[in-house]
Short mmCIF file of C-alpha atoms and ligand atoms in Angstrom, two decimals:
data_model
loop_
_atom_site.label_atom_id
_atom_site.label_comp_id
_atom_site.label_asym_id
_atom_site.label_seq_id
_atom_site.Cartn_x
_atom_site.Cartn_y
_atom_site.Cartn_z
CA MET O 1015 36.87 -2.92 -3.49
CA PRO O 1016 33.69 -4.16 -1.81
CA ALA O 1017 31.28 -6.49 -3.58
CA ASP O 1018 29.06 -4.87 -6.23
CA PHE O 1019 25.36 -5.66 -5.71
CA ASN O 1020 24.08 -3.20 -8.33
CA GLY O 1021 21.39 -4.61 -10.58
CA THR O 1022 17.96 -6.15 -10.93
CA TRP O 1023 17.53 -9.58 -9.42
CA ASN O 1024 14.73 -12.15 -9.62
CA LEU O 1025 13.94 -14.68 -6.89
CA VAL O 1026 14.74 -18.25 -7.95
CA SER O 1027 14.59 -20.10 -4.62
CA ASN O 1028 13.16 -19.43 -1.19
CA ASP O 1029 13.94 -21.95 1.56
CA ASN O 1030 11.98 -21.77 4.85
CA PHE O 1031 10.25 -18.47 4.07
CA GLU O 1032 7.27 -19.96 5.93
CA GLY O 1033 9.29 -20.45 9.15
CA TYR O 1034 10.66 -16.90 8.90
CA MET O 1035 7.17 -15.46 8.43
CA VAL O 1036 5.78 -17.47 11.37
CA ALA O 1037 8.63 -16.14 13.54
CA LEU O 1038 7.65 -12.60 12.47
CA GLY O 1039 4.03 -13.28 13.44
CA ILE O 1040 2.62 -12.94 9.92
CA ASP O 1041 -0.96 -14.25 9.83
CA PHE O 1042 -1.98 -17.39 7.94
CA ALA O 1043 -3.85 -15.68 5.07
CA THR O 1044 -0.97 -13.25 4.39
CA ARG O 1045 1.56 -16.10 4.48
CA LYS O 1046 -0.44 -18.07 1.89
CA ILE O 1047 -0.24 -15.12 -0.49
CA ALA O 1048 3.37 -14.19 0.35
CA LYS O 1049 4.78 -17.67 -0.27
CA MET O 1050 3.45 -17.65 -3.85
CA LEU O 1051 5.32 -14.44 -4.71
CA LYS O 1052 8.45 -14.21 -6.84
CA PRO O 1053 9.84 -10.87 -5.66
CA GLN O 1054 12.36 -8.85 -7.59
CA LYS O 1055 15.11 -6.76 -6.03
CA VAL O 1056 16.54 -3.60 -7.52
CA ILE O 1057 19.76 -2.62 -5.78
CA LYS O 1058 21.56 0.69 -6.22
CA GLN O 1059 24.92 0.94 -4.53
CA GLU O 1060 27.07 4.06 -4.58
CA GLY O 1061 30.00 4.01 -2.22
CA ASP O 1062 28.54 3.52 1.25
CA SER O 1063 24.95 4.34 0.17
CA PHE O 1064 22.46 1.61 -0.65
CA TYR O 1065 18.95 1.54 -2.03
CA ILE O 1066 17.21 -1.85 -2.02
CA HIS O 1067 13.74 -2.03 -3.54
CA THR O 1068 11.95 -5.36 -3.13
CA THR O 1069 8.89 -5.52 -5.37
CA SER O 1070 6.12 -8.04 -5.88
CA THR O 1071 2.57 -8.16 -7.21
CA PHE O 1072 1.31 -7.99 -3.59
CA ARG O 1073 3.54 -5.49 -1.72
CA ASP O 1074 6.73 -3.49 -2.16
CA TYR O 1075 9.39 -2.59 0.37
CA THR O 1076 12.09 0.06 0.06
CA LEU O 1077 15.17 0.33 2.23
CA GLN O 1078 17.81 3.05 2.07
CA PHE O 1079 20.86 3.13 4.33
CA LYS O 1080 24.51 3.97 4.67
CA ILE O 1081 27.09 1.49 5.86
CA GLY O 1082 27.88 1.93 9.56
CA GLU O 1083 25.02 4.39 10.26
CA GLU O 1084 22.23 3.05 12.45
CA PHE O 1085 18.73 3.97 11.29
CA GLU O 1086 15.09 3.44 12.28
CA GLU O 1087 13.42 0.82 10.12
CA ASP O 1088 9.60 0.63 10.09
CA ASN O 1089 9.12 -2.66 8.16
CA LYS O 1090 5.94 -1.14 6.73
CA GLY O 1091 3.85 -3.72 4.88
CA LEU O 1092 5.99 -6.53 6.30
CA ASP O 1093 5.46 -7.13 10.05
CA ASN O 1094 5.17 -3.36 10.70
CA ARG O 1095 7.45 -3.60 13.78
CA LYS O 1096 9.94 -0.79 14.19
CA CYS O 1097 13.55 -1.68 14.84
CA LYS O 1098 16.99 -0.09 14.79
CA SER O 1099 19.03 -1.37 11.91
CA LEU O 1100 22.74 -1.26 11.22
CA VAL O 1101 24.40 -2.56 8.07
CA THR O 1102 28.12 -3.29 7.92
CA TRP O 1103 30.56 -5.12 5.65
CA GLU O 1104 31.90 -8.42 6.90
CA ASN O 1105 34.48 -9.14 4.23
CA ASP O 1106 32.34 -9.22 1.03
CA LYS O 1107 29.07 -9.86 2.89
CA LEU O 1108 26.56 -7.13 3.67
CA VAL O 1109 25.29 -7.81 7.18
CA CYS O 1110 22.26 -6.13 8.76
CA VAL O 1111 21.41 -6.39 12.46
CA GLN O 1112 17.79 -5.38 13.23
CA THR O 1113 17.53 -4.63 16.94
CA GLY O 1114 14.02 -4.58 18.40
CA GLU O 1115 11.29 -6.76 19.84
CA LYS O 1116 12.35 -9.85 17.87
CA LYS O 1117 15.55 -11.59 18.97
CA ASN O 1118 18.29 -12.46 16.51
CA ARG O 1119 16.69 -10.47 13.69
CA GLY O 1120 18.72 -9.51 10.66
CA TRP O 1121 19.86 -10.43 7.18
CA THR O 1122 23.01 -11.04 5.13
CA HIS O 1123 23.56 -10.51 1.40
CA TRP O 1124 26.43 -11.95 -0.63
CA LEU O 1125 27.28 -12.88 -4.22
CA GLU O 1126 28.09 -16.36 -5.46
CA GLY O 1127 28.99 -16.42 -9.13
CA ASP O 1128 26.20 -14.43 -10.78
CA ASP O 1129 23.67 -15.15 -8.02
CA LEU O 1130 22.65 -12.89 -5.18
CA HIS O 1131 22.08 -14.68 -1.90
CA LEU O 1132 20.00 -13.41 1.02
CA GLU O 1133 19.74 -15.02 4.43
CA LEU O 1134 16.85 -13.67 6.51
CA ARG O 1135 16.96 -14.39 10.26
CA CYS O 1136 14.36 -14.04 13.00
CA GLU O 1137 14.53 -15.77 16.37
CA ASN O 1138 15.41 -19.42 15.62
CA GLN O 1139 14.37 -19.33 11.94
CA VAL O 1140 16.58 -18.86 8.88
CA CYS O 1141 15.18 -18.26 5.39
CA ARG O 1142 17.56 -18.64 2.45
CA GLN O 1143 16.74 -16.85 -0.78
CA VAL O 1144 18.63 -16.90 -4.07
CA PHE O 1145 18.16 -14.26 -6.79
CA ARG O 1146 19.42 -14.33 -10.38
CA ARG O 1147 20.24 -11.36 -12.59
CA ALA O 1148 17.16 -10.27 -14.56
O1 YOG Z 1132 15.19 -7.47 2.43
O2 YOG Z 1132 14.10 -7.01 4.30
O3 YOG Z 1132 17.35 -7.22 0.73
O4 YOG Z 1132 14.88 -4.70 2.82
C1 YOG Z 1132 10.61 -10.00 3.56
C2 YOG Z 1132 9.19 -10.41 3.74
C3 YOG Z 1132 5.47 -10.02 1.48
C4 YOG Z 1132 4.54 -9.31 2.46
C5 YOG Z 1132 10.81 -9.20 2.29
C6 YOG Z 1132 6.07 -9.01 0.51
C7 YOG Z 1132 8.96 -10.83 5.19
C8 YOG Z 1132 3.84 -10.24 3.42
C9 YOG Z 1132 11.87 -8.13 2.48
C10 YOG Z 1132 7.35 -9.49 -0.11
C11 YOG Z 1132 7.56 -11.34 5.42
C12 YOG Z 1132 4.76 -10.99 4.40
C13 YOG Z 1132 7.97 -8.46 -1.02
C14 YOG Z 1132 13.17 -8.72 2.95
C15 YOG Z 1132 6.64 -10.27 5.88
C16 YOG Z 1132 5.40 -10.10 5.41
C17 YOG Z 1132 8.25 -7.12 -0.41
C18 YOG Z 1132 14.17 -7.66 3.30
C19 YOG Z 1132 16.27 -6.64 2.80
C20 YOG Z 1132 17.49 -7.18 2.12
C21 YOG Z 1132 16.02 -5.21 2.29
#
């Protein structure tokens, strides 16, 4: 049985989001707004199919994928760079590799107790986010 990420999750901590956004080339004004946000994630997981909706008062982002199937990701409203993304299980961690212009881009989700963790990577920057069940 893989980990169960189903649910609604609220951001409670966000370490080095600034460094991650700089690595993605997000402009100063957008970063100032983005770092104030407390995004919520709604995750729907059914077998190998995932739907992850990240919402905020500023912008929303929706991602749908199947484990082990590479897909084109447009990052619309984020850095708007297209990449090829592949999500796989590594034990109970959900690992996404985002291949494109930016080196070492990707993210990892895992559960710790009742918290949802997300590590966001781009180039030499790592952002660590923690979400709690809403
Ligand atoms: O999550 O890809 O759960 O997609 C990363 C923001 C901020 C917009 C958020 C909007 C990167 C301005 C998505 C924040 C910074 C700043 C709420 C992270 C880019 C632009 C949408 C992500 C995965 C894993 C699913």
